[in-house]
Amino acid sequence: PAIVGTSDATSKLKDGMRVTVDGFNGKVFEGEVAETTMAEIKKAIETNKVKLKVIVDLPNYAERAAESGIDSIGLTRLEGMIASMGKHPLWYEKHGKLDEYSKILQEGLSKIIKPFKSIWVRASDIRTDEFASLEGAPEREINPMLGFHGVRFSIKHPEILKAEIAAIREVAEFNPDKKIGLMFPLIISIEEVLAVKKYFDEFRTDNMEFGVMVETPAAVQIIEDICDHVDFISFGTNDLTQFTLAVDRGEDMVQHLYNELHPAIFSQIGHVIDVCNKKNVVSSICGQAGSNKEMAEFLYKKGIKSISVNADAAFEISKLIADLEKNEPKVEEESEWGTKGQVSVAPIVEEAKPVVPEVGEAMPPAAPVADNIIAPAILPVESAMPPAAVPVESAMPPAVPVADTIAP
């Protein structure tokens, strides 16, 4: 578990001090006041229309995530493995050791994919505020969230990018029966998509797929063009929410405004899914919102192809989807939300037949038009998502916390 935004923690916490961190509620207690327990992972229920995937970042957690019974990974972030190296990718580039960088990534990814049939890996997205302690890291920017990271960093450092793609290719060649996807974050232009695709195509094998993250309003606006060049897209709802609502998710003073269930988020996601289905591009979600039941139901009804969740949330989300599938009318036809052969979830609107009056008879009042626009309920601002952290499950004693903060 982890918490951020502890405004007075640095003055109250001392080196060597033993504390208990409640990552779910955003509190730090002095001393050992609870036991840390691992969240239970139940086997997911099999679903048909929407494929469930898990999120796995570190090799040591792959086997545990596989206990969910899910056979695919929808998101693996390279940053976890990079942090364990102790050195920033810029260090490897500066010292001419990018082969070593690539090898470490390849070994880690090989362990992660071992119990799974497919994996989607996100290219490195290293913000200057998150990895300042790594050897060779650049100086912290004034606003790291909007700074030099994601695809813009990859394009400016093509040798680092090629080292990452080379690692993906090694994994793909060693596992020819498995699908390996690589997706790029923070896309805002079609030029960026084409730039990184050029490098990707140099290494591409038959079992490799090319995709992008949809996590900026700009990507939403140009999704028609993006779909002409990718195999799949995946929503990054954490950043999509941040950039849409103008809320820095690393700033505790505005966390009460951060809401992944905001109507503007639903609207953008719905539009992108519609375009992807029309253009036969696989759509998915790997942000934290995918583990929320309200969002998962919306995604299902819109016709998303897969949802990636934390392994401990897989059972609940799979149960929700299985129930939706069970209660859905079986209508196999082409709909505006899906391709032919899939079950349509669009509401059925019976067209009102006009009433023709007899000659001399007064015209009856027109029947009201049914409002069949599916839209999520507008939630209060306070309904921000809890942090994705393993909670301390034991009951907390009535202790006064050392530092009280708003959980991200």
GROMACS .gro file of C-alpha atoms in nm:
model
  408
    1PRO     CA    1   0.000   0.000   0.000
    2ALA     CA    2   0.107   0.359  -0.057
    3ILE     CA    3  -0.030   0.705   0.009
    4VAL     CA    4   0.067   1.050  -0.118
    5GLY     CA    5  -0.008   1.407  -0.020
    6THR     CA    6   0.093   1.372   0.346
    7SER     CA    7   0.148   1.745   0.403
    8ASP     CA    8   0.294   1.710   0.755
    9ALA     CA    9   0.436   1.357   0.739
   10THR     CA   10   0.795   1.461   0.670
   11SER     CA   11   0.806   1.660   0.994
   12LYS     CA   12   0.640   1.388   1.204
   13LEU     CA   13   0.795   1.071   1.065
   14LYS     CA   14   1.154   0.990   1.162
   15ASP     CA   15   1.403   0.744   1.014
   16GLY     CA   16   1.365   0.398   1.170
   17MET     CA   17   1.017   0.476   1.302
   18ARG     CA   18   0.776   0.180   1.284
   19VAL     CA   19   0.439   0.272   1.136
   20THR     CA   20   0.130   0.108   0.988
   21VAL     CA   21   0.013   0.232   0.649
   22ASP     CA   22  -0.358   0.212   0.566
   23GLY     CA   23  -0.344   0.269   0.191
   24PHE     CA   24  -0.720   0.235   0.145
   25ASN     CA   25  -0.815   0.516   0.384
   26GLY     CA   26  -0.501   0.724   0.339
   27LYS     CA   27  -0.375   0.714   0.697
   28VAL     CA   28  -0.045   0.640   0.870
   29PHE     CA   29  -0.058   0.508   1.227
   30GLU     CA   30   0.229   0.504   1.472
   31GLY     CA   31   0.348   0.156   1.566
   32GLU     CA   32   0.216  -0.185   1.463
   33VAL     CA   33  -0.159  -0.149   1.499
   34ALA     CA   34  -0.273  -0.405   1.239
   35GLU     CA   35  -0.155  -0.701   1.039
   36THR     CA   36  -0.101  -0.683   0.666
   37THR     CA   37  -0.301  -0.941   0.475
   38MET     CA   38  -0.304  -1.026   0.105
   39ALA     CA   39  -0.626  -0.962  -0.082
   40GLU     CA   40  -0.804  -1.285  -0.170
   41ILE     CA   41  -0.800  -1.385  -0.536
   42LYS     CA   42  -1.103  -1.588  -0.643
   43LYS     CA   43  -1.135  -1.765  -0.975
   44ALA     CA   44  -1.318  -1.550  -1.227
   45ILE     CA   45  -1.640  -1.671  -1.387
   46GLU     CA   46  -1.615  -1.746  -1.757
   47THR     CA   47  -1.757  -1.471  -1.979
   48ASN     CA   48  -1.833  -1.477  -2.351
   49LYS     CA   49  -1.892  -1.135  -2.499
   50VAL     CA   50  -1.632  -0.939  -2.302
   51LYS     CA   51  -1.292  -1.092  -2.235
   52LEU     CA   52  -1.149  -1.030  -1.889
   53LYS     CA   53  -0.777  -0.966  -1.852
   54VAL     CA   54  -0.555  -0.892  -1.553
   55ILE     CA   55  -0.299  -0.623  -1.479
   56VAL     CA   56   0.049  -0.752  -1.395
   57ASP     CA   57   0.355  -0.528  -1.363
   58LEU     CA   58   0.614  -0.742  -1.184
   59PRO     CA   59   0.742  -1.095  -1.254
   60ASN     CA   60   0.691  -1.206  -0.893
   61TYR     CA   61   0.316  -1.137  -0.911
   62ALA     CA   62   0.242  -1.322  -1.234
   63GLU     CA   63   0.170  -1.662  -1.079
   64ARG     CA   64  -0.054  -1.508  -0.815
   65ALA     CA   65  -0.253  -1.316  -1.078
   66ALA     CA   66  -0.292  -1.637  -1.277
   67GLU     CA   67  -0.482  -1.785  -0.980
   68SER     CA   68  -0.778  -1.582  -1.105
   69GLY     CA   69  -0.810  -1.830  -1.393
   70ILE     CA   70  -0.779  -1.548  -1.648
   71ASP     CA   71  -0.541  -1.635  -1.933
   72SER     CA   72  -0.446  -1.290  -2.066
   73ILE     CA   73  -0.272  -0.977  -1.939
   74GLY     CA   74  -0.424  -0.646  -2.047
   75LEU     CA   75  -0.152  -0.423  -1.904
   76THR     CA   76   0.210  -0.462  -1.804
   77ARG     CA   77   0.391  -0.137  -1.729
   78LEU     CA   78   0.767  -0.144  -1.780
   79GLU     CA   79   0.827   0.109  -1.503
   80GLY     CA   80   0.811  -0.151  -1.228
   81MET     CA   81   1.099  -0.344  -1.379
   82ILE     CA   82   1.288  -0.024  -1.460
   83ALA     CA   83   1.263   0.092  -1.098
   84SER     CA   84   1.413  -0.237  -0.981
   85MET     CA   85   1.717  -0.175  -1.202
   86GLY     CA   86   1.817   0.132  -1.001
   87LYS     CA   87   1.915   0.311  -1.320
   88HIS     CA   88   1.717   0.534  -1.555
   89PRO     CA   89   1.701   0.431  -1.925
   90LEU     CA   90   1.895   0.750  -1.998
   91TRP     CA   91   2.184   0.606  -1.798
   92TYR     CA   92   2.195   0.296  -2.021
   93GLU     CA   93   2.180   0.517  -2.330
   94LYS     CA   94   2.456   0.748  -2.207
   95HIS     CA   95   2.689   0.457  -2.121
   96GLY     CA   96   2.618   0.257  -2.435
   97LYS     CA   97   2.453  -0.029  -2.243
   98LEU     CA   98   2.109  -0.041  -2.399
   99ASP     CA   99   2.160  -0.411  -2.475
  100GLU     CA  100   2.175  -0.469  -2.100
  101TYR     CA  101   1.858  -0.261  -2.055
  102SER     CA  102   1.679  -0.464  -2.322
  103LYS     CA  103   1.792  -0.795  -2.172
  104ILE     CA  104   1.659  -0.707  -1.825
  105LEU     CA  105   1.320  -0.619  -1.974
  106GLN     CA  106   1.314  -0.935  -2.184
  107GLU     CA  107   1.387  -1.157  -1.884
  108GLY     CA  108   1.119  -0.991  -1.674
  109LEU     CA  109   0.854  -1.008  -1.947
  110SER     CA  110   0.935  -1.374  -2.014
  111LYS     CA  111   0.857  -1.457  -1.651
  112ILE     CA  112   0.537  -1.253  -1.653
  113ILE     CA  113   0.391  -1.412  -1.966
  114LYS     CA  114   0.478  -1.769  -1.868
  115PRO     CA  115   0.139  -1.860  -1.709
  116PHE     CA  116  -0.061  -1.660  -1.967
  117LYS     CA  117  -0.157  -1.687  -2.334
  118SER     CA  118  -0.120  -1.322  -2.428
  119ILE     CA  119   0.011  -0.992  -2.297
  120TRP     CA  120  -0.015  -0.623  -2.379
  121VAL     CA  121   0.289  -0.423  -2.272
  122ARG     CA  122   0.294  -0.047  -2.240
  123ALA     CA  123   0.609   0.124  -2.364
  124SER     CA  124   0.795   0.312  -2.091
  125ASP     CA  125   0.617   0.614  -1.944
  126ILE     CA  126   0.866   0.757  -1.697
  127ARG     CA  127   0.772   1.086  -1.535
  128THR     CA  128   1.045   1.292  -1.374
  129ASP     CA  129   0.865   1.303  -1.038
  130GLU     CA  130   0.835   0.925  -1.007
  131PHE     CA  131   1.189   0.816  -1.088
  132ALA     CA  132   1.408   1.102  -0.969
  133SER     CA  133   1.601   0.864  -0.743
  134LEU     CA  134   1.721   0.646  -1.032
  135GLU     CA  135   2.082   0.689  -1.136
  136GLY     CA  136   2.102   0.909  -1.445
  137ALA     CA  137   1.750   1.049  -1.403
  138PRO     CA  138   1.682   1.400  -1.538
  139GLU     CA  139   1.580   1.689  -1.317
  140ARG     CA  140   1.221   1.707  -1.201
  141GLU     CA  141   0.996   1.921  -1.420
  142ILE     CA  142   0.765   2.195  -1.292
  143ASN     CA  143   0.460   1.996  -1.406
  144PRO     CA  144   0.565   1.632  -1.462
  145MET     CA  145   0.213   1.512  -1.549
  146LEU     CA  146   0.216   1.732  -1.860
  147GLY     CA  147   0.586   1.697  -1.926
  148PHE     CA  148   0.840   1.497  -2.119
  149HIS     CA  149   0.725   1.137  -2.087
  150GLY     CA  150   0.529   0.872  -2.272
  151VAL     CA  151   0.542   0.860  -2.651
  152ARG     CA  152   0.704   1.205  -2.673
  153PHE     CA  153   1.005   1.073  -2.479
  154SER     CA  154   1.020   0.758  -2.694
  155ILE     CA  155   1.028   0.956  -3.019
  156LYS     CA  156   1.309   1.180  -2.891
  157HIS     CA  157   1.508   0.876  -2.771
  158PRO     CA  158   1.463   0.621  -3.052
  159GLU     CA  159   1.750   0.401  -2.931
  160ILE     CA  160   1.577   0.349  -2.597
  161LEU     CA  161   1.253   0.278  -2.780
  162LYS     CA  162   1.420   0.024  -3.007
  163ALA     CA  163   1.574  -0.148  -2.706
  164GLU     CA  164   1.225  -0.191  -2.558
  165ILE     CA  165   1.078  -0.319  -2.884
  166ALA     CA  166   1.373  -0.558  -2.920
  167ALA     CA  167   1.287  -0.702  -2.578
  168ILE     CA  168   0.926  -0.750  -2.689
  169ARG     CA  169   1.043  -0.924  -3.006
  170GLU     CA  170   1.264  -1.163  -2.807
  171VAL     CA  171   0.965  -1.263  -2.596
  172ALA     CA  172   0.746  -1.301  -2.906
  173GLU     CA  173   0.998  -1.520  -3.086
  174PHE     CA  174   1.045  -1.742  -2.780
  175ASN     CA  175   0.666  -1.776  -2.744
  176PRO     CA  176   0.536  -1.814  -3.101
  177ASP     CA  177   0.203  -1.952  -2.979
  178LYS     CA  178   0.131  -1.642  -2.768
  179LYS     CA  179   0.018  -1.292  -2.867
  180ILE     CA  180   0.241  -1.003  -2.762
  181GLY     CA  181   0.107  -0.649  -2.794
  182LEU     CA  182   0.293  -0.321  -2.748
  183MET     CA  183   0.100   0.000  -2.685
  184PHE     CA  184   0.215   0.360  -2.660
  185PRO     CA  185   0.097   0.613  -2.400
  186LEU     CA  186   0.010   0.984  -2.408
  187ILE     CA  187  -0.080   0.997  -2.778
  188ILE     CA  188  -0.205   1.337  -2.900
  189SER     CA  189  -0.143   1.322  -3.277
  190ILE     CA  190  -0.148   1.084  -3.571
  191GLU     CA  191   0.213   1.185  -3.642
  192GLU     CA  192   0.316   1.028  -3.311
  193VAL     CA  193   0.133   0.707  -3.399
  194LEU     CA  194   0.308   0.683  -3.736
  195ALA     CA  195   0.648   0.770  -3.587
  196VAL     CA  196   0.650   0.486  -3.333
  197LYS     CA  197   0.480   0.243  -3.572
  198LYS     CA  198   0.773   0.286  -3.808
  199TYR     CA  199   1.009   0.152  -3.540
  200PHE     CA  200   0.764  -0.117  -3.434
  201ASP     CA  201   0.737  -0.251  -3.791
  202GLU     CA  202   1.116  -0.297  -3.803
  203PHE     CA  203   1.089  -0.560  -3.529
  204ARG     CA  204   0.739  -0.695  -3.584
  205THR     CA  205   0.674  -1.069  -3.590
  206ASP     CA  206   0.354  -1.252  -3.685
  207ASN     CA  207   0.243  -1.276  -3.322
  208MET     CA  208   0.309  -0.911  -3.234
  209GLU     CA  209   0.033  -0.646  -3.224
  210PHE     CA  210   0.052  -0.266  -3.235
  211GLY     CA  211  -0.170  -0.047  -3.021
  212VAL     CA  212  -0.203   0.286  -2.845
  213MET     CA  213  -0.339   0.415  -2.517
  214VAL     CA  214  -0.640   0.645  -2.538
  215GLU     CA  215  -0.581   0.867  -2.238
  216THR     CA  216  -0.595   1.222  -2.373
  217PRO     CA  217  -0.893   1.418  -2.508
  218ALA     CA  218  -0.686   1.472  -2.823
  219ALA     CA  219  -0.668   1.098  -2.888
  220VAL     CA  220  -1.045   1.076  -2.845
  221GLN     CA  221  -1.098   1.350  -3.103
  222ILE     CA  222  -0.878   1.184  -3.367
  223ILE     CA  223  -0.979   0.824  -3.296
  224GLU     CA  224  -1.112   0.778  -3.653
  225ASP     CA  225  -0.762   0.838  -3.792
  226ILE     CA  226  -0.590   0.638  -3.519
  227CYS     CA  227  -0.802   0.333  -3.593
  228ASP     CA  228  -0.663   0.322  -3.948
  229HIS     CA  229  -0.317   0.234  -3.813
  230VAL     CA  230  -0.358   0.017  -3.501
  231ASP     CA  231  -0.463  -0.334  -3.406
  232PHE     CA  232  -0.607  -0.231  -3.070
  233ILE     CA  233  -0.660   0.059  -2.831
  234SER     CA  234  -0.675   0.061  -2.454
  235PHE     CA  235  -0.824   0.331  -2.235
  236GLY     CA  236  -0.602   0.477  -1.967
  237THR     CA  237  -0.879   0.621  -1.751
  238ASN     CA  238  -0.649   0.761  -1.483
  239ASP     CA  239  -0.490   1.010  -1.720
  240LEU     CA  240  -0.802   1.055  -1.934
  241THR     CA  241  -0.982   1.172  -1.621
  242GLN     CA  242  -0.693   1.395  -1.518
  243PHE     CA  243  -0.665   1.571  -1.853
  244THR     CA  244  -1.040   1.598  -1.914
  245LEU     CA  245  -1.124   1.743  -1.574
  246ALA     CA  246  -0.805   1.953  -1.544
  247VAL     CA  247  -0.729   1.781  -1.214
  248ASP     CA  248  -0.369   1.691  -1.128
  249ARG     CA  249  -0.406   1.346  -0.975
  250GLY     CA  250  -0.080   1.399  -0.787
  251GLU     CA  251  -0.203   1.714  -0.612
  252ASP     CA  252  -0.391   1.641  -0.290
  253MET     CA  253  -0.571   1.977  -0.279
  254VAL     CA  254  -0.783   1.887  -0.583
  255GLN     CA  255  -0.840   1.515  -0.523
  256HIS     CA  256  -1.204   1.580  -0.429
  257LEU     CA  257  -1.259   1.683  -0.793
  258TYR     CA  258  -1.107   1.368  -0.942
  259ASN     CA  259  -1.393   1.146  -1.063
  260GLU     CA  260  -1.348   0.867  -1.318
  261LEU     CA  261  -1.728   0.832  -1.335
  262HIS     CA  262  -1.782   1.189  -1.456
  263PRO     CA  263  -2.029   1.213  -1.747
  264ALA     CA  264  -1.756   1.357  -1.969
  265ILE     CA  265  -1.551   1.040  -1.921
  266PHE     CA  266  -1.843   0.815  -2.008
  267SER     CA  267  -1.914   1.026  -2.318
  268GLN     CA  268  -1.558   1.002  -2.450
  269ILE     CA  269  -1.525   0.632  -2.382
  270GLY     CA  270  -1.857   0.560  -2.550
  271HIS     CA  271  -1.757   0.752  -2.863
  272VAL     CA  272  -1.425   0.571  -2.895
  273ILE     CA  273  -1.585   0.228  -2.854
  274ASP     CA  274  -1.839   0.311  -3.125
  275VAL     CA  275  -1.564   0.410  -3.369
  276CYS     CA  276  -1.349   0.105  -3.285
  277ASN     CA  277  -1.640  -0.133  -3.340
  278LYS     CA  278  -1.720   0.036  -3.671
  279LYS     CA  279  -1.357   0.000  -3.786
  280ASN     CA  280  -1.300  -0.351  -3.640
  281VAL     CA  281  -1.034  -0.233  -3.397
  282VAL     CA  282  -1.020  -0.414  -3.062
  283SER     CA  283  -1.111  -0.184  -2.772
  284SER     CA  284  -1.010  -0.240  -2.412
  285ILE     CA  285  -0.964  -0.062  -2.082
  286CYS     CA  286  -0.674  -0.093  -1.842
  287GLY     CA  287  -0.731   0.201  -1.612
  288GLN     CA  288  -0.846   0.170  -1.253
  289ALA     CA  289  -1.204   0.251  -1.355
  290GLY     CA  290  -1.233  -0.090  -1.521
  291SER     CA  291  -1.257  -0.245  -1.175
  292ASN     CA  292  -1.561  -0.031  -1.092
  293LYS     CA  293  -1.896  -0.208  -1.134
  294GLU     CA  294  -2.080   0.092  -1.275
  295MET     CA  295  -1.811   0.152  -1.535
  296ALA     CA  296  -1.788  -0.220  -1.620
  297GLU     CA  297  -2.163  -0.236  -1.687
  298PHE     CA  298  -2.143   0.071  -1.910
  299LEU     CA  299  -1.849  -0.077  -2.104
  300TYR     CA  300  -2.034  -0.403  -2.153
  301LYS     CA  301  -2.343  -0.232  -2.289
  302LYS     CA  302  -2.136  -0.020  -2.525
  303GLY     CA  303  -1.968  -0.326  -2.673
  304ILE     CA  304  -1.609  -0.308  -2.547
  305LYS     CA  305  -1.407  -0.619  -2.629
  306SER     CA  306  -1.205  -0.662  -2.310
  307ILE     CA  307  -1.166  -0.522  -1.959
  308SER     CA  308  -0.844  -0.540  -1.760
  309VAL     CA  309  -0.872  -0.548  -1.382
  310ASN     CA  310  -0.660  -0.613  -1.077
  311ALA     CA  311  -0.655  -0.984  -1.003
  312ASP     CA  312  -0.838  -0.941  -0.670
  313ALA     CA  313  -1.127  -0.768  -0.852
  314ALA     CA  314  -1.155  -1.027  -1.131
  315PHE     CA  315  -1.422  -1.242  -0.965
  316GLU     CA  316  -1.663  -0.956  -0.888
  317ILE     CA  317  -1.634  -0.802  -1.235
  318SER     CA  318  -1.665  -1.141  -1.406
  319LYS     CA  319  -1.979  -1.214  -1.202
  320LEU     CA  320  -2.128  -0.881  -1.308
  321ILE     CA  321  -2.057  -0.946  -1.676
  322ALA     CA  322  -2.182  -1.305  -1.655
  323ASP     CA  323  -2.509  -1.180  -1.504
  324LEU     CA  324  -2.545  -0.919  -1.779
  325GLU     CA  325  -2.487  -1.186  -2.043
  326LYS     CA  326  -2.739  -1.418  -1.880
  327ASN     CA  327  -3.012  -1.154  -1.871
  328GLU     CA  328  -2.952  -1.017  -2.219
  329PRO     CA  329  -3.198  -1.084  -2.504
  330LYS     CA  330  -3.041  -1.312  -2.765
  331VAL     CA  331  -3.061  -1.112  -3.086
  332GLU     CA  332  -2.792  -1.199  -3.337
  333GLU     CA  333  -2.782  -0.913  -3.579
  334GLU     CA  334  -2.562  -0.626  -3.675
  335SER     CA  335  -2.608  -0.332  -3.442
  336GLU     CA  336  -2.459   0.013  -3.410
  337TRP     CA  337  -2.266  -0.106  -3.104
  338GLY     CA  338  -2.126  -0.434  -3.222
  339THR     CA  339  -2.031  -0.648  -3.516
  340LYS     CA  340  -2.246  -0.910  -3.683
  341GLY     CA  341  -2.306  -1.218  -3.474
  342GLN     CA  342  -2.271  -1.036  -3.143
  343VAL     CA  343  -2.562  -0.974  -2.911
  344SER     CA  344  -2.699  -0.625  -2.941
  345VAL     CA  345  -2.747  -0.433  -2.619
  346ALA     CA  346  -2.904  -0.126  -2.775
  347PRO     CA  347  -3.246  -0.043  -2.637
  348ILE     CA  348  -3.537  -0.147  -2.855
  349VAL     CA  349  -3.753   0.148  -2.946
  350GLU     CA  350  -4.094   0.071  -3.091
  351GLU     CA  351  -4.182   0.327  -3.353
  352ALA     CA  352  -4.510   0.498  -3.266
  353LYS     CA  353  -4.766   0.461  -3.545
  354PRO     CA  354  -4.949   0.788  -3.621
  355VAL     CA  355  -5.318   0.796  -3.543
  356VAL     CA  356  -5.519   0.903  -3.847
  357PRO     CA  357  -5.843   1.077  -3.737
  358GLU     CA  358  -6.173   1.050  -3.917
  359VAL     CA  359  -6.283   1.348  -4.124
  360GLY     CA  360  -6.400   1.621  -3.893
  361GLU     CA  361  -6.250   1.455  -3.589
  362ALA     CA  362  -6.008   1.655  -3.376
  363MET     CA  363  -5.642   1.559  -3.405
  364PRO     CA  364  -5.528   1.384  -3.086
  365PRO     CA  365  -5.221   1.520  -2.908
  366ALA     CA  366  -4.887   1.379  -3.027
  367ALA     CA  367  -4.739   1.106  -2.812
  368PRO     CA  368  -4.415   1.204  -2.642
  369VAL     CA  369  -4.096   1.073  -2.800
  370ALA     CA  370  -3.934   0.810  -2.581
  371ASP     CA  371  -3.606   0.921  -2.437
  372ASN     CA  372  -3.375   0.630  -2.499
  373ILE     CA  373  -3.039   0.795  -2.464
  374ILE     CA  374  -2.825   0.578  -2.245
  375ALA     CA  375  -2.618   0.799  -2.019
  376PRO     CA  376  -2.464   0.742  -1.681
  377ALA     CA  377  -2.612   0.912  -1.381
  378ILE     CA  378  -2.427   1.230  -1.290
  379LEU     CA  379  -2.241   1.144  -0.979
  380PRO     CA  380  -2.140   1.386  -0.707
  381VAL     CA  381  -1.783   1.507  -0.713
  382GLU     CA  382  -1.714   1.321  -0.393
  383SER     CA  383  -1.749   0.984  -0.569
  384ALA     CA  384  -1.381   0.970  -0.660
  385MET     CA  385  -1.233   0.625  -0.698
  386PRO     CA  386  -1.033   0.481  -0.406
  387PRO     CA  387  -0.663   0.417  -0.465
  388ALA     CA  388  -0.554   0.087  -0.617
  389ALA     CA  389  -0.376  -0.042  -0.312
  390VAL     CA  390  -0.404  -0.350  -0.094
  391PRO     CA  391  -0.597  -0.232   0.214
  392VAL     CA  392  -0.505  -0.320   0.566
  393GLU     CA  393  -0.797  -0.550   0.629
  394SER     CA  394  -0.781  -0.571   1.008
  395ALA     CA  395  -0.989  -0.328   1.212
  396MET     CA  396  -0.801  -0.010   1.292
  397PRO     CA  397  -0.788   0.093   1.664
  398PRO     CA  398  -0.900   0.439   1.762
  399ALA     CA  399  -0.548   0.574   1.729
  400VAL     CA  400  -0.474   0.928   1.623
  401PRO     CA  401  -0.301   0.904   1.285
  402VAL     CA  402   0.048   1.037   1.244
  403ALA     CA  403  -0.045   1.181   0.907
  404ASP     CA  404  -0.391   1.223   0.764
  405THR     CA  405  -0.430   1.269   0.392
  406ILE     CA  406  -0.658   1.225   0.100
  407ALA     CA  407  -0.594   0.895  -0.074
  408PRO     CA  408  -0.514   0.926  -0.444
   0.00000   0.00000   0.00000
